[in-house]
PDB file of C-alpha atoms in Angstrom:
ATOM      1  CA  MET A  28     -52.028 -15.866  32.775  1.00 47.00           C
ATOM      2  CA  LEU A  29     -51.612 -19.818  32.178  1.00 48.00           C
ATOM      3  CA  THR A  30     -54.495 -20.752  29.662  1.00 50.00           C
ATOM      4  CA  PRO A  31     -57.092 -23.453  30.927  1.00 48.00           C
ATOM      5  CA  ILE A  32     -55.559 -26.737  29.722  1.00 45.00           C
ATOM      6  CA  LEU A  33     -52.149 -25.896  31.009  1.00 48.00           C
ATOM      7  CA  SER A  34     -53.157 -24.830  34.382  1.00 49.00           C
ATOM      8  CA  ILE A  35     -54.833 -28.403  34.296  1.00 44.00           C
ATOM      9  CA  LEU A  36     -52.197 -30.353  33.371  1.00 44.00           C
ATOM     10  CA  LEU A  37     -49.624 -28.412  35.683  1.00 45.00           C
ATOM     11  CA  PRO A  38     -49.363 -30.632  38.346  1.00 45.00           C
ATOM     12  CA  SER A  39     -48.230 -33.727  36.441  1.00 42.00           C
ATOM     13  CA  LEU A  40     -46.105 -31.701  34.034  1.00 41.00           C
ATOM     14  CA  LEU A  41     -43.512 -29.957  36.620  1.00 41.00           C
ATOM     15  CA  THR A  42     -42.133 -33.279  36.643  1.00 40.00           C
ATOM     16  CA  LEU A  43     -41.662 -33.197  32.698  1.00 41.00           C
ATOM     17  CA  THR A  44     -40.256 -29.933  32.069  1.00 38.00           C
ATOM     18  CA  PRO A  45     -36.927 -31.120  30.198  1.00 38.00           C
ATOM     19  CA  LEU A  46     -39.570 -33.288  27.877  1.00 37.00           C
ATOM     20  CA  VAL A  47     -41.143 -30.179  26.823  1.00 38.00           C
ATOM     21  CA  SER A  48     -40.250 -29.790  23.399  1.00 42.00           C
ATOM     22  CA  ALA A  49     -42.292 -29.164  19.982  1.00 50.00           C
ATOM     23  CA  HIS A  50     -41.058 -29.812  16.493  1.00 76.00           C
ATOM     24  CA  GLY A  51     -40.458 -26.145  16.429  1.00 90.00           C
ATOM     25  CA  ARG A  52     -41.274 -22.873  18.460  1.00 93.00           C
ATOM     26  CA  ILE A  53     -40.191 -19.131  17.839  1.00 96.00           C
ATOM     27  CA  VAL A  54     -37.452 -18.555  20.554  1.00 96.00           C
ATOM     28  CA  ASN A  55     -36.671 -14.937  19.712  1.00 98.00           C
ATOM     29  CA  ILE A  56     -37.689 -12.141  17.863  1.00 99.00           C
ATOM     30  CA  THR A  57     -35.041  -9.585  16.871  1.00 99.00           C
ATOM     31  CA  THR A  58     -35.770  -5.924  15.532  1.00 97.00           C
ATOM     32  CA  SER A  59     -33.813  -3.885  12.864  1.00 95.00           C
ATOM     33  CA  SER A  60     -32.291  -2.061  15.507  1.00 94.00           C
ATOM     34  CA  GLY A  61     -30.497  -5.097  17.546  1.00 97.00           C
ATOM     35  CA  ASN A  62     -33.408  -5.519  19.914  1.00 97.00           C
ATOM     36  CA  THR A  63     -34.336  -9.015  20.849  1.00 98.00           C
ATOM     37  CA  TYR A  64     -37.224 -10.479  22.439  1.00 98.00           C
ATOM     38  CA  SER A  65     -38.391 -13.970  23.746  1.00 97.00           C
ATOM     39  CA  GLY A  66     -41.030 -15.970  22.154  1.00 96.00           C
ATOM     40  CA  PHE A  67     -42.842 -18.124  24.269  1.00 94.00           C
ATOM     41  CA  ASP A  68     -41.356 -21.021  26.196  1.00 91.00           C
ATOM     42  CA  PRO A  69     -43.572 -23.506  27.911  1.00 87.00           C
ATOM     43  CA  ALA A  70     -40.736 -24.673  30.599  1.00 85.00           C
ATOM     44  CA  VAL A  71     -40.186 -21.169  31.732  1.00 85.00           C
ATOM     45  CA  PHE A  72     -44.253 -20.742  32.613  1.00 79.00           C
ATOM     46  CA  LEU A  73     -44.058 -24.140  33.916  1.00 82.00           C
ATOM     47  CA  LYS A  74     -41.213 -23.371  36.461  1.00 84.00           C
ATOM     48  CA  ASN A  75     -42.827 -20.152  37.503  1.00 81.00           C
ATOM     49  CA  PRO A  76     -46.715 -20.510  37.170  1.00 74.00           C
ATOM     50  CA  SER A  77     -47.917 -17.986  39.651  1.00 77.00           C
ATOM     51  CA  SER A  78     -45.902 -14.714  37.868  1.00 83.00           C
ATOM     52  CA  PRO A  79     -44.702 -16.050  34.124  1.00 82.00           C
ATOM     53  CA  PRO A  80     -42.454 -13.138  32.332  1.00 90.00           C
ATOM     54  CA  PRO A  81     -44.671 -10.595  30.339  1.00 95.00           C
ATOM     55  CA  LEU A  82     -43.880 -11.046  26.634  1.00 97.00           C
ATOM     56  CA  ALA A  83     -45.033  -9.686  23.376  1.00 98.00           C
ATOM     57  CA  ALA A  84     -45.358 -13.180  22.104  1.00 98.00           C
ATOM     58  CA  TRP A  85     -48.794 -15.554  22.337  1.00 97.00           C
ATOM     59  CA  SER A  86     -49.014 -18.164  24.850  1.00 94.00           C
ATOM     60  CA  ALA A  87     -50.397 -21.622  24.039  1.00 92.00           C
ATOM     61  CA  ASP A  88     -50.929 -24.982  24.747  1.00 85.00           C
ATOM     62  CA  ASN A  89     -48.906 -26.350  22.412  1.00 70.00           C
ATOM     63  CA  LEU A  90     -46.672 -28.940  24.768  1.00 63.00           C
ATOM     64  CA  GLY A  91     -44.814 -31.656  23.172  1.00 60.00           C
ATOM     65  CA  ASN A  92     -45.047 -32.445  19.600  1.00 66.00           C
ATOM     66  CA  ILE A  93     -48.483 -30.946  19.243  1.00 89.00           C
ATOM     67  CA  PHE A  94     -49.384 -29.211  15.813  1.00 95.00           C
ATOM     68  CA  VAL A  95     -52.903 -27.916  14.292  1.00 96.00           C
ATOM     69  CA  PRO A  96     -54.036 -30.387  11.909  1.00 97.00           C
ATOM     70  CA  PRO A  97     -56.279 -30.080   8.520  1.00 98.00           C
ATOM     71  CA  SER A  98     -59.146 -31.164  10.467  1.00 98.00           C
ATOM     72  CA  SER A  99     -58.594 -28.315  13.112  1.00 98.00           C
ATOM     73  CA  PHE A 100     -58.097 -25.516  10.218  1.00 98.00           C
ATOM     74  CA  SER A 101     -61.675 -24.002  10.653  1.00 98.00           C
ATOM     75  CA  HIS A 102     -61.290 -24.064  14.662  1.00 98.00           C
ATOM     76  CA  SER A 103     -59.557 -21.074  16.326  1.00 97.00           C
ATOM     77  CA  ASN A 104     -56.751 -23.115  17.341  1.00 97.00           C
ATOM     78  CA  ILE A 105     -55.271 -22.263  13.700  1.00 98.00           C
ATOM     79  CA  THR A 106     -54.837 -18.590  14.282  1.00 98.00           C
ATOM     80  CA  CYS A 107     -52.277 -18.508  17.073  1.00 97.00           C
ATOM     81  CA  HIS A 108     -51.996 -22.513  17.688  1.00 96.00           C
ATOM     82  CA  ARG A 109     -53.712 -24.428  20.650  1.00 94.00           C
ATOM     83  CA  ALA A 110     -55.651 -22.070  22.729  1.00 93.00           C
ATOM     84  CA  GLY A 111     -53.703 -18.894  22.003  1.00 95.00           C
ATOM     85  CA  THR A 112     -53.810 -16.200  24.516  1.00 95.00           C
ATOM     86  CA  PRO A 113     -52.431 -12.579  23.399  1.00 98.00           C
ATOM     87  CA  GLY A 114     -49.316 -11.507  24.822  1.00 97.00           C
ATOM     88  CA  ALA A 115     -49.013  -8.798  27.587  1.00 97.00           C
ATOM     89  CA  LEU A 116     -46.533  -6.570  25.779  1.00 98.00           C
ATOM     90  CA  HIS A 117     -45.951  -5.252  22.226  1.00 98.00           C
ATOM     91  CA  ILE A 118     -42.485  -4.840  20.300  1.00 98.00           C
ATOM     92  CA  PRO A 119     -41.969  -1.666  18.938  1.00 95.00           C
ATOM     93  CA  THR A 120     -41.529  -1.910  15.362  1.00 95.00           C
ATOM     94  CA  PRO A 121     -40.824   0.914  12.958  1.00 90.00           C
ATOM     95  CA  PRO A 122     -42.852   0.531   9.582  1.00 90.00           C
ATOM     96  CA  GLY A 123     -40.305  -0.656   6.848  1.00 92.00           C
ATOM     97  CA  SER A 124     -37.851  -2.246   9.349  1.00 94.00           C
ATOM     98  CA  ASN A 125     -37.187  -5.898   9.133  1.00 97.00           C
ATOM     99  CA  LEU A 126     -38.168  -8.752  11.981  1.00 98.00           C
ATOM    100  CA  THR A 127     -36.211 -11.782  12.238  1.00 99.00           C
ATOM    101  CA  LEU A 128     -37.985 -14.682  13.755  1.00 99.00           C
ATOM    102  CA  THR A 129     -35.760 -18.013  15.347  1.00 99.00           C
ATOM    103  CA  TRP A 130     -37.224 -20.962  15.762  1.00 97.00           C
ATOM    104  CA  ASN A 131     -35.632 -23.730  18.551  1.00 95.00           C
ATOM    105  CA  GLU A 132     -35.350 -26.393  15.957  1.00 95.00           C
ATOM    106  CA  TRP A 133     -37.044 -27.711  12.910  1.00 97.00           C
ATOM    107  CA  PRO A 134     -36.190 -31.160  11.716  1.00 95.00           C
ATOM    108  CA  THR A 135     -35.107 -31.742   8.019  1.00 93.00           C
ATOM    109  CA  SER A 136     -37.833 -34.129   7.095  1.00 91.00           C
ATOM    110  CA  HIS A 137     -40.562 -31.661   7.959  1.00 94.00           C
ATOM    111  CA  LYS A 138     -40.324 -29.885   4.660  1.00 94.00           C
ATOM    112  CA  GLY A 139     -42.700 -27.364   3.601  1.00 96.00           C
ATOM    113  CA  PRO A 140     -43.898 -23.582   3.086  1.00 98.00           C
ATOM    114  CA  VAL A 141     -42.901 -20.894   5.651  1.00 99.00           C
ATOM    115  CA  LEU A 142     -45.788 -17.804   5.530  1.00 99.00           C
ATOM    116  CA  THR A 143     -46.481 -14.493   7.561  1.00 99.00           C
ATOM    117  CA  TYR A 144     -49.366 -12.911   8.245  1.00 99.00           C
ATOM    118  CA  LEU A 145     -50.707  -9.795  10.079  1.00 98.00           C
ATOM    119  CA  ALA A 146     -53.644  -8.242  11.503  1.00 97.00           C
ATOM    120  CA  SER A 147     -54.716  -5.135  12.840  1.00 95.00           C
ATOM    121  CA  CYS A 148     -56.213  -4.999  16.446  1.00 93.00           C
ATOM    122  CA  ASN A 149     -56.595  -1.316  16.558  1.00 87.00           C
ATOM    123  CA  ALA A 150     -54.790   0.429  20.062  1.00 90.00           C
ATOM    124  CA  SER A 151     -53.898  -2.723  21.829  1.00 95.00           C
ATOM    125  CA  CYS A 152     -53.488  -6.176  21.095  1.00 98.00           C
ATOM    126  CA  THR A 153     -53.257  -7.489  24.663  1.00 98.00           C
ATOM    127  CA  SER A 154     -57.178  -8.466  25.139  1.00 97.00           C
ATOM    128  CA  VAL A 155     -57.888  -9.127  21.543  1.00 98.00           C
ATOM    129  CA  SER A 156     -60.467 -12.186  20.535  1.00 98.00           C
ATOM    130  CA  LYS A 157     -58.194 -14.042  17.936  1.00 97.00           C
ATOM    131  CA  ASP A 158     -61.371 -14.946  16.183  1.00 98.00           C
ATOM    132  CA  ALA A 159     -62.018 -11.292  15.498  1.00 97.00           C
ATOM    133  CA  LEU A 160     -58.671 -10.810  13.699  1.00 98.00           C
ATOM    134  CA  ARG A 161     -58.796 -10.687   9.694  1.00 98.00           C
ATOM    135  CA  TRP A 162     -55.282 -11.422   8.535  1.00 98.00           C
ATOM    136  CA  VAL A 163     -53.352 -10.288   5.234  1.00 97.00           C
ATOM    137  CA  LYS A 164     -50.538 -12.438   4.218  1.00 98.00           C
ATOM    138  CA  ILE A 165     -47.052 -10.473   3.919  1.00 97.00           C
ATOM    139  CA  ASP A 166     -44.620 -12.829   3.227  1.00 98.00           C
ATOM    140  CA  GLU A 167     -44.618 -16.819   1.880  1.00 98.00           C
ATOM    141  CA  GLN A 168     -41.808 -19.172   0.283  1.00 97.00           C
ATOM    142  CA  GLY A 169     -42.728 -22.592  -0.633  1.00 96.00           C
ATOM    143  CA  TRP A 170     -41.537 -25.180  -2.560  1.00 94.00           C
ATOM    144  CA  LEU A 171     -37.888 -24.014  -4.703  1.00 90.00           C
ATOM    145  CA  ASN A 172     -36.999 -26.440  -7.093  1.00 83.00           C
ATOM    146  CA  SER A 173     -36.339 -30.350  -7.083  1.00 68.00           C
ATOM    147  CA  SER A 174     -32.749 -30.225  -6.081  1.00 63.00           C
ATOM    148  CA  GLY A 175     -31.688 -32.788  -3.366  1.00 56.00           C
ATOM    149  CA  TRP A 176     -34.799 -34.747  -4.256  1.00 53.00           C
ATOM    150  CA  THR A 177     -33.297 -38.271  -2.955  1.00 54.00           C
ATOM    151  CA  GLU A 178     -33.482 -36.176   0.300  1.00 52.00           C
ATOM    152  CA  LEU A 179     -37.259 -35.990   0.479  1.00 57.00           C
ATOM    153  CA  GLY A 180     -39.148 -33.487  -1.950  1.00 64.00           C
ATOM    154  CA  GLY A 181     -36.066 -31.334  -3.120  1.00 79.00           C
ATOM    155  CA  THR A 182     -35.910 -27.774  -1.608  1.00 89.00           C
ATOM    156  CA  TRP A 183     -38.571 -25.866   0.772  1.00 94.00           C
ATOM    157  CA  ALA A 184     -38.599 -22.769   2.764  1.00 97.00           C
ATOM    158  CA  SER A 185     -38.213 -24.740   5.692  1.00 97.00           C
ATOM    159  CA  ASP A 186     -34.715 -25.999   4.107  1.00 95.00           C
ATOM    160  CA  VAL A 187     -33.749 -22.381   4.005  1.00 97.00           C
ATOM    161  CA  LEU A 188     -35.065 -21.510   7.298  1.00 98.00           C
ATOM    162  CA  ILE A 189     -32.763 -24.689   8.742  1.00 98.00           C
ATOM    163  CA  LYS A 190     -29.830 -23.125   6.807  1.00 97.00           C
ATOM    164  CA  ASN A 191     -30.078 -19.747   8.090  1.00 98.00           C
ATOM    165  CA  GLY A 192     -29.938 -20.961  11.721  1.00 98.00           C
ATOM    166  CA  PHE A 193     -33.679 -21.641  12.196  1.00 98.00           C
ATOM    167  CA  SER A 194     -34.380 -18.004  11.364  1.00 99.00           C
ATOM    168  CA  TRP A 195     -36.496 -16.242   9.315  1.00 99.00           C
ATOM    169  CA  THR A 196     -36.722 -12.390   8.049  1.00 99.00           C
ATOM    170  CA  VAL A 197     -39.702 -10.610   7.417  1.00 98.00           C
ATOM    171  CA  LYS A 198     -40.229  -7.255   6.447  1.00 97.00           C
ATOM    172  CA  VAL A 199     -43.016  -5.090   8.100  1.00 94.00           C
ATOM    173  CA  PRO A 200     -44.735  -3.038   5.205  1.00 92.00           C
ATOM    174  CA  GLU A 201     -43.876   0.540   4.952  1.00 89.00           C
ATOM    175  CA  GLU A 202     -47.204   1.954   5.134  1.00 82.00           C
ATOM    176  CA  LEU A 203     -49.280   0.737   7.721  1.00 86.00           C
ATOM    177  CA  GLU A 204     -51.715   3.257   9.944  1.00 85.00           C
ATOM    178  CA  ALA A 205     -50.320   3.997  13.572  1.00 87.00           C
ATOM    179  CA  GLY A 206     -51.460   1.046  16.098  1.00 93.00           C
ATOM    180  CA  ALA A 207     -51.315  -2.250  17.418  1.00 96.00           C
ATOM    181  CA  TYR A 208     -50.849  -5.662  15.005  1.00 97.00           C
ATOM    182  CA  VAL A 209     -50.349  -9.278  15.601  1.00 98.00           C
ATOM    183  CA  LEU A 210     -47.964 -10.654  13.300  1.00 99.00           C
ATOM    184  CA  ARG A 211     -48.430 -14.776  12.638  1.00 99.00           C
ATOM    185  CA  HIS A 212     -45.777 -16.370  11.612  1.00 99.00           C
ATOM    186  CA  GLU A 213     -46.046 -20.199  10.088  1.00 98.00           C
ATOM    187  CA  ILE A 214     -44.296 -23.508   9.045  1.00 98.00           C
ATOM    188  CA  ILE A 215     -46.620 -26.124   7.489  1.00 98.00           C
ATOM    189  CA  ALA A 216     -44.917 -29.518   7.636  1.00 97.00           C
ATOM    190  CA  LEU A 217     -45.858 -31.587   4.640  1.00 96.00           C
ATOM    191  CA  HIS A 218     -43.584 -34.864   5.080  1.00 94.00           C
ATOM    192  CA  VAL A 219     -46.891 -36.994   5.672  1.00 95.00           C
ATOM    193  CA  ALA A 220     -49.223 -34.381   3.870  1.00 96.00           C
ATOM    194  CA  ASN A 221     -50.134 -37.402   0.875  1.00 95.00           C
ATOM    195  CA  GLU A 222     -52.296 -38.925   4.315  1.00 96.00           C
ATOM    196  CA  THR A 223     -55.900 -37.833   5.139  1.00 96.00           C
ATOM    197  CA  ASP A 224     -55.223 -35.261   7.618  1.00 97.00           C
ATOM    198  CA  GLY A 225     -51.524 -35.466   7.223  1.00 97.00           C
ATOM    199  CA  ALA A 226     -50.344 -31.902   7.070  1.00 98.00           C
ATOM    200  CA  GLN A 227     -48.961 -30.027  10.348  1.00 97.00           C
ATOM    201  CA  ALA A 228     -49.442 -26.313  11.111  1.00 98.00           C
ATOM    202  CA  TYR A 229     -47.331 -24.810  13.489  1.00 97.00           C
ATOM    203  CA  PRO A 230     -48.419 -20.983  14.028  1.00 97.00           C
ATOM    204  CA  GLN A 231     -46.763 -18.795  16.135  1.00 97.00           C
ATOM    205  CA  CYS A 232     -47.832 -15.028  17.171  1.00 98.00           C
ATOM    206  CA  VAL A 233     -46.694 -11.985  18.256  1.00 98.00           C
ATOM    207  CA  ASN A 234     -47.872  -8.224  18.911  1.00 98.00           C
ATOM    208  CA  LEU A 235     -46.347  -5.624  17.441  1.00 97.00           C
ATOM    209  CA  MET A 236     -46.965  -1.852  17.654  1.00 95.00           C
ATOM    210  CA  MET A 237     -46.085   0.307  14.865  1.00 87.00           C
ATOM    211  CA  GLY A 238     -47.930   2.505  12.045  1.00 63.00           C
ATOM    212  CA  ASN A 239     -49.040   4.878   9.070  1.00 56.00           C
ATOM    213  CA  LYS A 240     -51.624   3.196   6.808  1.00 54.00           C
ATOM    214  CA  ARG A 241     -54.580   0.925   7.925  1.00 60.00           C
ATOM    215  CA  ILE A 242     -55.049  -2.805   6.755  1.00 72.00           C
ATOM    216  CA  ASP A 243     -58.314  -3.308   5.047  1.00 72.00           C
ATOM    217  CA  GLY A 244     -60.147  -6.115   4.358  1.00 83.00           C
ATOM    218  CA  GLY A 245     -57.997  -9.453   5.572  1.00 93.00           C
ATOM    219  CA  VAL A 246     -59.237 -12.870   6.190  1.00 96.00           C
ATOM    220  CA  ASP A 247     -60.348 -14.783   9.214  1.00 97.00           C
ATOM    221  CA  ALA A 248     -57.430 -17.214  10.030  1.00 98.00           C
ATOM    222  CA  ARG A 249     -60.017 -20.310  10.405  1.00 97.00           C
ATOM    223  CA  LYS A 250     -60.650 -19.541   6.565  1.00 97.00           C
ATOM    224  CA  PHE A 251     -56.812 -19.588   5.461  1.00 98.00           C
ATOM    225  CA  TYR A 252     -56.828 -23.412   4.265  1.00 98.00           C
ATOM    226  CA  LYS A 253     -59.086 -26.366   3.744  1.00 97.00           C
ATOM    227  CA  GLU A 254     -58.099 -29.896   4.176  1.00 97.00           C
ATOM    228  CA  ASN A 255     -58.093 -30.680   0.319  1.00 96.00           C
ATOM    229  CA  ASP A 256     -55.951 -27.827  -0.774  1.00 97.00           C
ATOM    230  CA  LYS A 257     -53.602 -28.695  -3.346  1.00 95.00           C
ATOM    231  CA  GLY A 258     -50.945 -26.837  -1.118  1.00 96.00           C
ATOM    232  CA  ILE A 259     -52.126 -29.059   1.718  1.00 97.00           C
ATOM    233  CA  MET A 260     -53.002 -32.414   0.569  1.00 96.00           C
ATOM    234  CA  VAL A 261     -49.900 -33.132  -1.421  1.00 94.00           C
ATOM    235  CA  ASP A 262     -47.176 -35.898  -1.619  1.00 93.00           C
ATOM    236  CA  ILE A 263     -43.855 -34.569  -1.698  1.00 91.00           C
ATOM    237  CA  HIS A 264     -42.137 -37.872  -1.811  1.00 88.00           C
ATOM    238  CA  HIS A 265     -42.626 -37.743  -5.831  1.00 84.00           C
ATOM    239  CA  LYS A 266     -41.516 -35.096  -8.161  1.00 80.00           C
ATOM    240  CA  LEU A 267     -43.839 -32.214  -8.348  1.00 85.00           C
ATOM    241  CA  ASP A 268     -44.592 -30.402 -11.047  1.00 83.00           C
ATOM    242  CA  GLY A 269     -45.025 -27.049  -8.868  1.00 89.00           C
ATOM    243  CA  TYR A 270     -46.318 -26.304  -5.584  1.00 93.00           C
ATOM    244  CA  ALA A 271     -49.332 -23.903  -4.928  1.00 95.00           C
ATOM    245  CA  ILE A 272     -48.535 -22.184  -1.959  1.00 97.00           C
ATOM    246  CA  PRO A 273     -51.575 -22.063   0.508  1.00 98.00           C
ATOM    247  CA  GLY A 274     -53.678 -19.330   2.209  1.00 98.00           C
ATOM    248  CA  PRO A 275     -54.572 -15.785   0.574  1.00 97.00           C
ATOM    249  CA  LYS A 276     -52.656 -14.246  -1.941  1.00 96.00           C
ATOM    250  CA  LEU A 277     -49.691 -11.663  -0.664  1.00 96.00           C
ATOM    251  CA  TRP A 278     -51.091  -8.362   0.214  1.00 93.00           C
ATOM    252  CA  THR A 279     -50.510  -5.586  -2.180  1.00 91.00           C
ATOM    253  CA  ALA A 280     -48.204  -3.616   0.497  1.00 91.00           C
ATOM    254  CA  ALA A 281     -46.055  -6.597   1.125  1.00 93.00           C
ATOM    255  CA  GLU A 282     -42.272  -6.562   0.646  1.00 92.00           C
ATOM    256  CA  PRO A 283     -41.135 -10.136   1.230  1.00 94.00           C
ATOM    257  CA  VAL A 284     -37.395 -10.411   2.189  1.00 94.00           C
ATOM    258  CA  GLU A 285     -35.147 -12.706   0.010  1.00 94.00           C
ATOM    259  CA  GLN A 286     -33.688 -14.858   2.798  1.00 94.00           C
ATOM    260  CA  PRO A 287     -29.889 -15.654   3.380  1.00 91.00           C
ATOM    261  CA  ASN A 288     -28.938 -18.453   1.435  1.00 84.00           C
ATOM    262  CA  GLU A 289     -32.022 -18.600  -0.570  1.00 84.00           C
ATOM    263  CA  ALA A 290     -30.671 -18.093  -4.154  1.00 70.00           C
ATOM    264  CA  GLU A 291     -28.228 -21.177  -3.514  1.00 64.00           C
ATOM    265  CA  LYS A 292     -31.370 -23.430  -3.614  1.00 55.00           C
TER     266      LYS A 292
END
C-alpha cells in the first residue's frame, strides 16, 4: 500500500521516475545464510502502484534528496523516515547471525555516524504503530580518527561503509525472545551540522522474525536525539578532540561487528 503523500504525488512523479534518487537508501538486506531481500525502492512502487511487491522493508515518502532534519527529531518521521509504513513481510533471522545492509549510494562528503537499533513488536510488525516501538541500540560507529583531515573531517563510519561497497554488517543479539522485531539502520550526515538544523538523518527500517530473549525497556525514537546534542550540532570542518555518538547507549546484549576495512581507518 502506498503512503498518503506518495499517492497524492503519483501522477506527476510517474514522468520523473528516473530522477527518483536519495543521498542513500538500503537496497538489499543479506542474511548469514546468503538470502537477499530487497529494500524499499520508490521507483519500483511508482511503476506498479496498484500491486507493489510485498517487502520486509518499510516504505516511506523519502523521494528525492529528502532527509529528516533535527527540527523533526521529536516527530514520528525520525522513526522510519517520512511517513514510514511497516513492511508486509518479515526476514527470518536466527539470533546471533549477521545481517549485511547495502545502500545504493552515499556521497563521500556526507560524513557521519552509522547507527543500528532494534525494537520488539511481539507476534508481527506488519501493522505496528511506529510511535509504540521502543528501541535499543545494537551497533554504533562514529568518528574514527583525524587521518585525511584535508578531505573533510577525518575518517568516519560513513567512510568505512563506502569503502565496503556501501554496506554495513550488524549482528543480531544472541539472546532474543521469539517474535517479530523492527531493525532500524541509520546514517546521520554532518557535512553542514555546524549550522542550525543542519544535520541530516536517513533512517531505514526492516521487519525481522527471530527469538529467545525479550527486549526490556527501550527508547521512543522521538527521544533519540535533540537539536543541540554534541553529536548532532557539530563542526566537522575543524579538528575534533573527540565525537559523542548521538542516541542512547548500546544495549547490554549488543554485539557490534568490526567492519571490513575498519582497522585500516
